[in-house]
Structure formats: structure tokens, C-alpha cells
mmCIF file of C-alpha atoms and ligand atoms in Angstrom:
data_model
loop_
_atom_site.group_PDB
_atom_site.id
_atom_site.type_symbol
_atom_site.label_atom_id
_atom_site.label_comp_id
_atom_site.label_asym_id
_atom_site.label_seq_id
_atom_site.Cartn_x
_atom_site.Cartn_y
_atom_site.Cartn_z
ATOM 1 C CA UNK A 1 -17.209 5.412 12.011
ATOM 2 C CA UNK A 2 -16.585 2.914 9.090
ATOM 3 C CA UNK A 3 -14.692 3.982 6.269
ATOM 4 C CA UNK A 4 -12.978 2.775 3.173
ATOM 5 C CA UNK A 5 -9.928 4.589 1.670
ATOM 6 C CA UNK A 6 -7.634 5.221 -1.214
ATOM 7 C CA UNK A 7 -4.041 5.858 -0.350
ATOM 8 C CA UNK A 8 -1.846 7.071 -3.433
ATOM 9 C CA UNK A 9 1.854 7.502 -3.335
ATOM 10 C CA UNK A 10 2.341 10.928 -5.002
ATOM 11 C CA UNK A 11 5.225 9.791 -7.262
ATOM 12 C CA UNK A 12 3.671 10.515 -10.596
ATOM 13 C CA UNK A 13 0.359 10.521 -12.325
ATOM 14 C CA UNK A 14 -2.130 7.652 -11.830
ATOM 15 C CA UNK A 15 -2.609 5.151 -14.823
ATOM 16 C CA UNK A 16 -5.802 3.550 -15.526
ATOM 17 C CA UNK A 17 -4.912 0.607 -13.391
ATOM 18 C CA UNK A 18 -4.540 2.851 -10.249
ATOM 19 C CA UNK A 19 -7.735 4.772 -11.304
ATOM 20 C CA UNK A 20 -9.603 1.435 -11.476
ATOM 21 C CA UNK A 21 -8.295 0.441 -7.991
ATOM 22 C CA UNK A 22 -9.461 3.855 -6.659
ATOM 23 C CA UNK A 23 -12.917 3.517 -8.246
ATOM 24 C CA UNK A 24 -13.276 0.044 -6.841
ATOM 25 C CA UNK A 25 -12.278 1.319 -3.436
ATOM 26 C CA UNK A 26 -14.883 3.967 -3.680
ATOM 27 C CA UNK A 27 -17.463 1.696 -5.047
ATOM 28 C CA UNK A 28 -17.051 -0.809 -2.198
ATOM 29 C CA UNK A 29 -17.144 1.987 0.591
ATOM 30 C CA UNK A 30 -20.240 3.911 -0.935
ATOM 31 C CA UNK A 31 -22.107 0.795 -1.705
ATOM 32 C CA UNK A 32 -21.792 -0.473 1.947
ATOM 33 C CA UNK A 33 -22.745 2.978 3.336
ATOM 34 C CA UNK A 34 -19.136 3.609 4.571
ATOM 35 C CA UNK A 35 -17.338 6.905 4.492
ATOM 36 C CA UNK A 36 -14.348 7.207 2.196
ATOM 37 C CA UNK A 37 -11.231 9.006 3.118
ATOM 38 C CA UNK A 38 -8.318 10.090 1.008
ATOM 39 C CA UNK A 39 -4.827 9.712 2.280
ATOM 40 C CA UNK A 40 -1.686 10.775 0.309
ATOM 41 C CA UNK A 41 1.153 8.583 1.370
ATOM 42 C CA UNK A 42 4.010 11.085 1.009
ATOM 43 C CA UNK A 43 6.681 9.715 3.230
ATOM 44 C CA UNK A 44 8.843 8.760 0.314
ATOM 45 C CA UNK A 45 9.140 9.147 -3.420
ATOM 46 C CA UNK A 46 7.356 12.467 -3.632
ATOM 47 C CA UNK A 47 7.206 14.224 -7.071
ATOM 48 C CA UNK A 48 6.287 17.879 -6.956
ATOM 49 C CA UNK A 49 2.772 18.453 -8.278
ATOM 50 C CA UNK A 50 1.835 14.791 -8.399
ATOM 51 C CA UNK A 51 -0.439 15.142 -5.471
ATOM 52 C CA UNK A 52 -2.662 18.028 -7.011
ATOM 53 C CA UNK A 53 -2.724 15.942 -10.417
ATOM 54 C CA UNK A 54 -3.708 12.738 -8.763
ATOM 55 C CA UNK A 55 -6.473 14.388 -6.577
ATOM 56 C CA UNK A 56 -7.717 16.219 -9.711
ATOM 57 C CA UNK A 57 -7.909 12.973 -11.833
ATOM 58 C CA UNK A 58 -9.631 11.086 -9.126
ATOM 59 C CA UNK A 59 -12.157 13.959 -8.635
ATOM 60 C CA UNK A 60 -12.783 13.910 -12.405
ATOM 61 C CA UNK A 61 -13.811 10.260 -12.385
ATOM 62 C CA UNK A 62 -16.546 11.319 -9.823
ATOM 63 C CA UNK A 63 -14.597 10.043 -6.680
ATOM 64 C CA UNK A 64 -15.399 12.045 -3.686
ATOM 65 C CA UNK A 65 -14.046 11.710 -0.304
ATOM 66 C CA UNK A 66 -15.109 12.705 3.357
ATOM 67 C CA UNK A 67 -13.204 15.177 5.333
ATOM 68 C CA UNK A 68 -9.938 16.887 4.399
ATOM 69 C CA UNK A 69 -7.127 14.962 2.399
ATOM 70 C CA UNK A 70 -4.839 13.405 5.056
ATOM 71 C CA UNK A 71 -1.065 13.430 4.505
ATOM 72 C CA UNK A 72 1.341 11.056 6.158
ATOM 73 C CA UNK A 73 4.005 13.865 6.223
ATOM 74 C CA UNK A 74 1.932 15.604 8.700
ATOM 75 C CA UNK A 75 1.292 12.801 11.014
ATOM 76 C CA UNK A 76 4.603 12.022 12.535
ATOM 77 C CA UNK A 77 3.120 12.432 16.159
ATOM 78 C CA UNK A 78 0.914 9.371 15.606
ATOM 79 C CA UNK A 79 3.692 7.143 14.264
ATOM 80 C CA UNK A 80 5.928 8.277 17.062
ATOM 81 C CA UNK A 81 3.209 7.457 19.610
ATOM 82 C CA UNK A 82 2.843 3.963 18.104
ATOM 83 C CA UNK A 83 6.533 3.419 18.140
ATOM 84 C CA UNK A 84 6.704 4.588 21.763
ATOM 85 C CA UNK A 85 3.887 2.187 22.695
ATOM 86 C CA UNK A 86 5.586 -0.732 21.046
ATOM 87 C CA UNK A 87 9.008 0.124 22.293
ATOM 88 C CA UNK A 88 7.554 0.288 25.792
ATOM 89 C CA UNK A 89 6.355 -3.105 25.577
ATOM 90 C CA UNK A 90 9.622 -4.601 24.329
ATOM 91 C CA UNK A 91 8.374 -5.076 20.868
ATOM 92 C CA UNK A 92 11.155 -3.037 19.085
ATOM 93 C CA UNK A 93 14.616 -3.682 18.454
ATOM 94 C CA UNK A 94 17.433 -1.638 16.892
ATOM 95 C CA UNK A 95 18.739 -3.305 13.674
ATOM 96 C CA UNK A 96 22.163 -2.281 12.083
ATOM 97 C CA UNK A 97 22.060 -4.661 9.048
ATOM 98 C CA UNK A 98 22.394 -3.500 5.512
ATOM 99 C CA UNK A 99 20.379 -4.973 2.771
ATOM 100 C CA UNK A 100 23.347 -7.056 1.668
ATOM 101 C CA UNK A 101 24.076 -8.434 5.270
ATOM 102 C CA UNK A 102 20.485 -9.766 5.390
ATOM 103 C CA UNK A 103 20.720 -11.297 1.883
ATOM 104 C CA UNK A 104 23.913 -12.966 2.738
ATOM 105 C CA UNK A 105 23.102 -14.179 6.320
ATOM 106 C CA UNK A 106 22.114 -17.701 6.573
ATOM 107 C CA UNK A 107 18.434 -17.852 6.888
ATOM 108 C CA UNK A 108 16.323 -19.584 9.453
ATOM 109 C CA UNK A 109 14.895 -23.077 8.366
ATOM 110 C CA UNK A 110 11.505 -22.755 6.733
ATOM 111 C CA UNK A 111 11.923 -18.892 6.549
ATOM 112 C CA UNK A 112 10.682 -17.378 3.174
ATOM 113 C CA UNK A 113 13.406 -16.065 0.869
ATOM 114 C CA UNK A 114 14.657 -12.589 1.807
ATOM 115 C CA UNK A 115 13.113 -12.833 5.530
ATOM 116 C CA UNK A 116 15.005 -11.136 7.952
ATOM 117 C CA UNK A 117 17.429 -13.572 9.576
ATOM 118 C CA UNK A 118 17.303 -12.144 13.094
ATOM 119 C CA UNK A 119 20.800 -10.828 13.242
ATOM 120 C CA UNK A 120 20.226 -7.921 15.552
ATOM 121 C CA UNK A 121 17.399 -9.391 17.671
ATOM 122 C CA UNK A 122 19.370 -10.195 20.660
ATOM 123 C CA UNK A 123 22.412 -8.140 20.499
ATOM 124 C CA UNK A 124 24.233 -7.641 23.874
ATOM 125 C CA UNK A 125 24.176 -3.991 25.265
ATOM 126 C CA UNK A 126 27.784 -3.636 24.446
ATOM 127 C CA UNK A 127 27.354 -4.947 20.955
ATOM 128 C CA UNK A 128 24.556 -2.659 20.235
ATOM 129 C CA UNK A 129 26.834 0.267 21.596
ATOM 130 C CA UNK A 130 29.503 -0.484 19.187
ATOM 131 C CA UNK A 131 27.060 -1.033 16.279
ATOM 132 C CA UNK A 132 25.384 2.569 16.960
ATOM 133 C CA UNK A 133 28.816 4.196 16.175
ATOM 134 C CA UNK A 134 28.855 2.549 12.732
ATOM 135 C CA UNK A 135 25.402 3.518 11.379
ATOM 136 C CA UNK A 136 22.024 4.658 12.549
ATOM 137 C CA UNK A 137 19.742 1.892 13.384
ATOM 138 C CA UNK A 138 16.549 1.043 11.753
ATOM 139 C CA UNK A 139 13.636 -0.133 14.122
ATOM 140 C CA UNK A 140 12.147 -3.421 13.544
ATOM 141 C CA UNK A 141 9.114 -5.118 15.116
ATOM 142 C CA UNK A 142 9.999 -7.974 17.642
ATOM 143 C CA UNK A 143 7.247 -10.336 16.079
ATOM 144 C CA UNK A 144 6.074 -12.935 18.315
ATOM 145 C CA UNK A 145 4.086 -14.715 15.644
ATOM 146 C CA UNK A 146 5.339 -16.177 12.335
ATOM 147 C CA UNK A 147 1.979 -16.054 10.377
ATOM 148 C CA UNK A 148 -1.405 -14.320 10.668
ATOM 149 C CA UNK A 149 -4.634 -14.832 9.013
ATOM 150 C CA UNK A 150 -6.813 -12.183 7.313
ATOM 151 C CA UNK A 151 -10.241 -12.063 5.664
ATOM 152 C CA UNK A 152 -10.302 -10.922 2.030
ATOM 153 C CA UNK A 153 -13.532 -10.673 -0.027
ATOM 154 C CA UNK A 154 -11.859 -12.114 -3.100
ATOM 155 C CA UNK A 155 -9.198 -14.292 -1.696
ATOM 156 C CA UNK A 156 -11.178 -15.662 1.373
ATOM 157 C CA UNK A 157 -9.129 -16.601 4.357
ATOM 158 C CA UNK A 158 -5.459 -15.661 3.662
ATOM 159 C CA UNK A 159 -2.672 -16.820 5.873
ATOM 160 C CA UNK A 160 0.729 -15.384 5.440
ATOM 161 C CA UNK A 161 4.119 -14.513 6.994
ATOM 162 C CA UNK A 162 4.799 -12.243 9.710
ATOM 163 C CA UNK A 163 8.191 -11.159 10.366
ATOM 164 C CA UNK A 164 10.309 -8.647 12.106
ATOM 165 C CA UNK A 165 9.430 -6.057 9.765
ATOM 166 C CA UNK A 166 11.140 -2.568 9.600
ATOM 167 C CA UNK A 167 8.865 0.166 11.298
ATOM 168 C CA UNK A 168 11.404 2.982 11.041
ATOM 169 C CA UNK A 169 14.220 3.077 8.588
ATOM 170 C CA UNK A 170 17.789 3.872 9.442
ATOM 171 C CA UNK A 171 17.540 7.352 7.792
ATOM 172 C CA UNK A 172 14.746 7.922 10.317
ATOM 173 C CA UNK A 173 11.887 7.830 7.676
ATOM 174 C CA UNK A 174 8.714 5.738 9.010
ATOM 175 C CA UNK A 175 8.195 2.750 7.127
ATOM 176 C CA UNK A 176 5.041 2.195 4.948
ATOM 177 C CA UNK A 177 4.017 -1.041 7.011
ATOM 178 C CA UNK A 178 3.857 1.130 10.162
ATOM 179 C CA UNK A 179 2.215 4.230 8.631
ATOM 180 C CA UNK A 180 -0.476 2.372 7.000
ATOM 181 C CA UNK A 181 -1.458 0.417 9.954
ATOM 182 C CA UNK A 182 -1.569 3.515 12.325
ATOM 183 C CA UNK A 183 -3.519 5.603 9.671
ATOM 184 C CA UNK A 184 -6.141 2.976 8.918
ATOM 185 C CA UNK A 185 -6.796 2.517 12.528
ATOM 186 C CA UNK A 186 -6.806 6.140 13.414
ATOM 187 C CA UNK A 187 -9.016 7.200 10.399
ATOM 188 C CA UNK A 188 -11.467 4.512 11.047
ATOM 189 C CA UNK A 189 -10.928 2.470 8.130
ATOM 190 C CA UNK A 190 -12.269 -0.852 8.233
ATOM 191 C CA UNK A 191 -12.335 -1.841 4.750
ATOM 192 C CA UNK A 192 -9.279 -1.792 2.639
ATOM 193 C CA UNK A 193 -9.433 -2.219 -1.193
ATOM 194 C CA UNK A 194 -6.255 -2.104 -3.059
ATOM 195 C CA UNK A 195 -4.146 -3.885 -5.434
ATOM 196 C CA UNK A 196 -3.497 -7.646 -4.941
ATOM 197 C CA UNK A 197 0.390 -6.948 -4.990
ATOM 198 C CA UNK A 198 -0.202 -6.109 -1.498
ATOM 199 C CA UNK A 199 -2.042 -9.286 -0.339
ATOM 200 C CA UNK A 200 1.116 -10.870 0.967
ATOM 201 C CA UNK A 201 1.568 -7.716 3.260
ATOM 202 C CA UNK A 202 -1.844 -7.881 4.727
ATOM 203 C CA UNK A 203 -1.070 -10.523 7.329
ATOM 204 C CA UNK A 204 1.862 -8.529 8.734
ATOM 205 C CA UNK A 205 -0.163 -5.358 8.758
ATOM 206 C CA UNK A 206 -3.169 -6.840 10.339
ATOM 207 C CA UNK A 207 -0.877 -8.394 13.087
ATOM 208 C CA UNK A 208 0.811 -5.064 13.622
ATOM 209 C CA UNK A 209 -2.740 -3.543 14.036
ATOM 210 C CA UNK A 210 -3.683 -5.999 16.833
ATOM 211 C CA UNK A 211 -0.574 -5.046 18.622
ATOM 212 C CA UNK A 212 -1.724 -1.298 18.402
ATOM 213 C CA UNK A 213 -5.004 -2.284 19.876
ATOM 214 C CA UNK A 214 -6.866 -2.042 16.594
ATOM 215 C CA UNK A 215 -9.335 -4.438 14.885
ATOM 216 C CA UNK A 216 -7.713 -5.497 11.478
ATOM 217 C CA UNK A 217 -9.794 -4.234 8.416
ATOM 218 C CA UNK A 218 -11.502 -6.651 6.055
ATOM 219 C CA UNK A 219 -9.630 -6.607 2.716
ATOM 220 C CA UNK A 220 -10.430 -6.655 -0.825
ATOM 221 C CA UNK A 221 -7.386 -7.150 -2.798
ATOM 222 C CA UNK A 222 -8.306 -6.581 -6.473
ATOM 223 C CA UNK A 223 -6.495 -7.723 -9.647
ATOM 224 C CA UNK A 224 -4.114 -5.394 -11.260
ATOM 225 C CA UNK A 225 -3.959 -4.019 -14.706
ATOM 226 C CA UNK A 226 -1.458 -5.595 -17.126
ATOM 227 C CA UNK A 227 0.086 -4.559 -20.355
ATOM 228 C CA UNK A 228 -0.401 -6.713 -23.567
ATOM 229 C CA UNK A 229 2.718 -8.683 -22.731
ATOM 230 C CA UNK A 230 1.448 -9.611 -19.152
ATOM 231 C CA UNK A 231 3.514 -7.286 -17.227
ATOM 232 C CA UNK A 232 2.193 -4.747 -14.693
ATOM 233 C CA UNK A 233 0.884 -1.802 -16.436
ATOM 234 C CA UNK A 234 3.407 1.131 -16.360
ATOM 235 C CA UNK A 235 3.907 4.625 -17.679
ATOM 236 C CA UNK A 236 6.155 3.494 -20.310
ATOM 237 C CA UNK A 237 3.342 1.337 -21.862
ATOM 238 C CA UNK A 238 2.111 4.503 -23.588
ATOM 239 C CA UNK A 239 -1.167 6.423 -23.292
ATOM 240 C CA UNK A 240 -2.202 5.056 -19.798
ATOM 241 C CA UNK A 241 -3.035 8.221 -17.740
ATOM 242 C CA UNK A 242 -6.142 10.365 -17.598
ATOM 243 C CA UNK A 243 -3.985 13.120 -19.007
ATOM 244 C CA UNK A 244 -3.322 11.003 -22.028
ATOM 245 C CA UNK A 245 -6.708 9.497 -22.536
ATOM 246 C CA UNK A 246 -8.954 12.488 -21.787
ATOM 247 C CA UNK A 247 -12.612 12.322 -21.269
ATOM 248 C CA UNK A 248 -12.591 8.487 -22.308
ATOM 249 C CA UNK A 249 -11.016 7.511 -19.157
ATOM 250 C CA UNK A 250 -14.158 7.028 -17.241
ATOM 251 C CA UNK A 251 -15.790 4.945 -19.757
ATOM 252 C CA UNK A 252 -12.495 2.646 -20.214
ATOM 253 C CA UNK A 253 -12.405 2.066 -16.608
ATOM 254 C CA UNK A 254 -16.028 1.458 -15.927
ATOM 255 C CA UNK A 255 -16.018 -0.907 -19.018
ATOM 256 C CA UNK A 256 -13.144 -2.945 -17.498
ATOM 257 C CA UNK A 257 -15.306 -3.597 -14.523
ATOM 258 C CA UNK A 258 -18.301 -4.638 -16.762
ATOM 259 C CA UNK A 259 -20.173 -1.531 -15.764
ATOM 260 C CA UNK A 260 -21.997 1.153 -17.552
ATOM 261 C CA UNK A 261 -22.906 4.556 -16.609
ATOM 262 C CA UNK A 262 -21.953 8.211 -17.199
ATOM 263 C CA UNK A 263 -20.827 8.950 -13.499
ATOM 264 C CA UNK A 264 -19.307 7.094 -10.601
ATOM 265 C CA UNK A 265 -22.607 7.270 -8.792
ATOM 266 C CA UNK A 266 -24.359 5.754 -11.741
ATOM 267 C CA UNK A 267 -22.339 2.589 -11.278
ATOM 268 C CA UNK A 268 -23.312 2.016 -7.854
ATOM 269 C CA UNK A 269 -26.598 0.331 -8.948
ATOM 270 C CA UNK A 270 -24.993 -2.442 -10.910
ATOM 271 C CA UNK A 271 -21.941 -2.935 -8.580
ATOM 272 C CA UNK A 272 -21.417 -5.706 -5.924
ATOM 273 C CA UNK A 273 -18.033 -6.719 -4.413
ATOM 274 C CA UNK A 274 -18.771 -10.359 -5.786
ATOM 275 C CA UNK A 275 -19.054 -9.023 -9.403
ATOM 276 C CA UNK A 276 -15.396 -7.571 -9.226
ATOM 277 C CA UNK A 277 -13.485 -9.382 -12.000
ATOM 278 C CA UNK A 278 -11.183 -11.984 -10.642
ATOM 279 C CA UNK A 279 -8.679 -11.846 -13.382
ATOM 280 C CA UNK A 280 -6.022 -9.033 -14.221
ATOM 281 C CA UNK A 281 -7.306 -6.433 -16.693
ATOM 282 C CA UNK A 282 -5.062 -6.391 -19.772
ATOM 283 C CA UNK A 283 -5.118 -2.933 -21.094
ATOM 284 C CA UNK A 284 -3.870 -1.915 -24.665
ATOM 285 C CA UNK A 285 -3.285 1.805 -24.938
ATOM 286 C CA UNK A 286 -4.913 3.363 -27.973
ATOM 287 C CA UNK A 287 -2.480 4.210 -30.709
ATOM 288 C CA UNK A 288 -1.155 8.108 -30.122
ATOM 289 C CA UNK A 289 -0.098 10.411 -32.877
ATOM 290 C CA UNK A 290 3.486 10.457 -31.395
ATOM 291 C CA UNK A 291 4.202 6.899 -30.173
ATOM 292 C CA UNK A 292 6.717 6.181 -27.891
ATOM 293 C CA UNK A 293 10.055 4.672 -28.947
ATOM 294 C CA UNK A 294 9.789 0.950 -28.742
ATOM 295 C CA UNK A 295 11.822 -0.444 -25.911
ATOM 296 C CA UNK A 296 15.064 -2.105 -27.133
ATOM 297 C CA UNK A 297 15.353 -4.560 -24.154
HETATM 298 N N1 LIG B 301 0.537 4.031 -1.178
HETATM 299 C C1 LIG B 301 0.490 2.683 -1.649
HETATM 300 C C2 LIG B 301 0.544 2.689 -3.158
HETATM 301 O O1 LIG B 301 0.198 3.624 -3.791
HETATM 302 C C3 LIG B 301 -0.916 1.956 -1.305
HETATM 303 C C4 LIG B 301 -0.818 1.379 0.033
HETATM 304 C C5 LIG B 301 -2.126 0.772 0.560
HETATM 305 O O2 LIG B 301 -3.206 0.915 -0.185
HETATM 306 O O3 LIG B 301 -2.029 0.152 1.470
HETATM 307 O O4 LIG B 301 0.958 1.525 -3.514
#
């Protein structure tokens, strides 16, 4: 099965930029005859009621999906199996570093800023034993590559850094970078359409996919929505959600893609991946009757 997907984190209402990305993911999948799956990324930052509202807003745009909604919180067995497989091949190590220790450690030559300096990679058994008593370990990938290349329909061949990424946090929560790879592989996702803020994560995710025996997906990293001063669009920018904008939402999102139609299905005719706008979409919320307080900083 070939499939595309949308994978929202249920941390609040989706804004028009998120809805636009979702519509693009749906258009890319449906236009290429793929299934489309919906995956709620609820391992972290869950706001009660947000999932229901997000799914309702997506459905209201005419986005439909195949099969049941998948929730990451119900998939621990798949993540545990992936960790066991990697661990069994010596591809994991325990890391006891705090964020601060990582920032303060001297970094390896040519390593990108903030990259893990390798502190816990080769601890002795004694040292590991001693550190275990201090704090619970995170599990990191023992990466055997420093870069990896992916194919992106908008960005072409994209090479990026691979590092010893955290796969399970010290508090036991499975990290996004593991969950996303396991789920995409297991759900048959071979086309990943998402915001281009995640482009730089694609090489490490694709590399991890190969370690887990999966073929990396093809990617379509789409431009984000910005506010009128060029920052990433956010809730504080005013009337930006489907709840704020009402029935006008669909037309606003479609027009931002240069498309016209009454329903999502109508848009399929005029759509092709090549015609996805390459520049960020600047969204100016309509004035509301009770404008938000201007920000003071
Ligand atoms: N759950 C992530 C987000 O909402 C998306 C991850 C992905 O598409 O790979 O930002």
C-alpha cells in the first residue's frame, strides 16, 4: 500500500497554515492515487479536546482519511520493538547528559552547533553504572553516518546531518524522531508532505528508516505560513483558526494555493505538486470585532 499522511500534534487548534499543509498532504496523496492516513502525535504536549477539534476542522475542509485514526499513545509495542531491534545490533547507547552539559561540552570539529558531542557514547561499564544512580538515561542512536541524502519534490536532492539522535527520553517517553519513522514505515507511508521547518530532520529520519529495514519516503516539504512581520504564523496573530474564520476558511486556504473550488475534491483537477507555491504564505487575519491586545514586546 502506498500512502500519504497528516500527523498533527494535539496541542491546540490548527491554524490556517497547519490546515493548508494538511490540504496539501491530502491533495498530493489523492492526486497520486495513494491512501491517506491520519495519525495523532500524542506522545507529548496534549491538550484535552484538541484532537477532536482538529479532526473536525480537517473533515470540514473535505479532507478524508483511510482506516481508523492512529494514535501514537497506543503504539508503544511498535516503538519498543524498534528499540529492541536497534539495541540488539549495538545501535543504541545510554546517555546521561543534561541539555546544559551538551551545550557546554566542547563540540567535535565541523559538528553543527548544538550537535551531541558524543560524551556518553563510549562510557565504561563502571562509569555507566555510576551514572545510572544519578539520573535515568535517555537512549540515543549510535549513528554510523554523519550525513544522509533524501529526495524532496520541492527541494530536490537534500543532504543533511545525521547525529546520535535521542530515541527515548530520560523520562521514558519515546522521541518524535523514532515514533515518526516507525509509524510511517508501519503505516505504508511512502510520501511525507509537511512543513519545511522539518526539512533538516528528514535526513536523520530517513537514515533511521534504513536501519529499521524500511525504504525512506519521498518528501514534499512545503513553505510555512507567516504573519505580516515575517514570523511563523501563531495563534497570537489573531483570527487564524477555522473556529475564528468560519466557513471562509476553505476559500482562504484554497486561494493561498492559487486554487479554486467549493470542495477539496474540486481542487484535485487544478492541482499538481509542481504548482505548489515555493514562497511562504503571508496571512493577514481579518480584523475582528474584539481585537487582541497588541503585543508589547
Ligand atoms: N506532529 C508534527 C507536528 O505537528 C508533524 C510531524 C511530521 O509531519 O513528521 O509538527
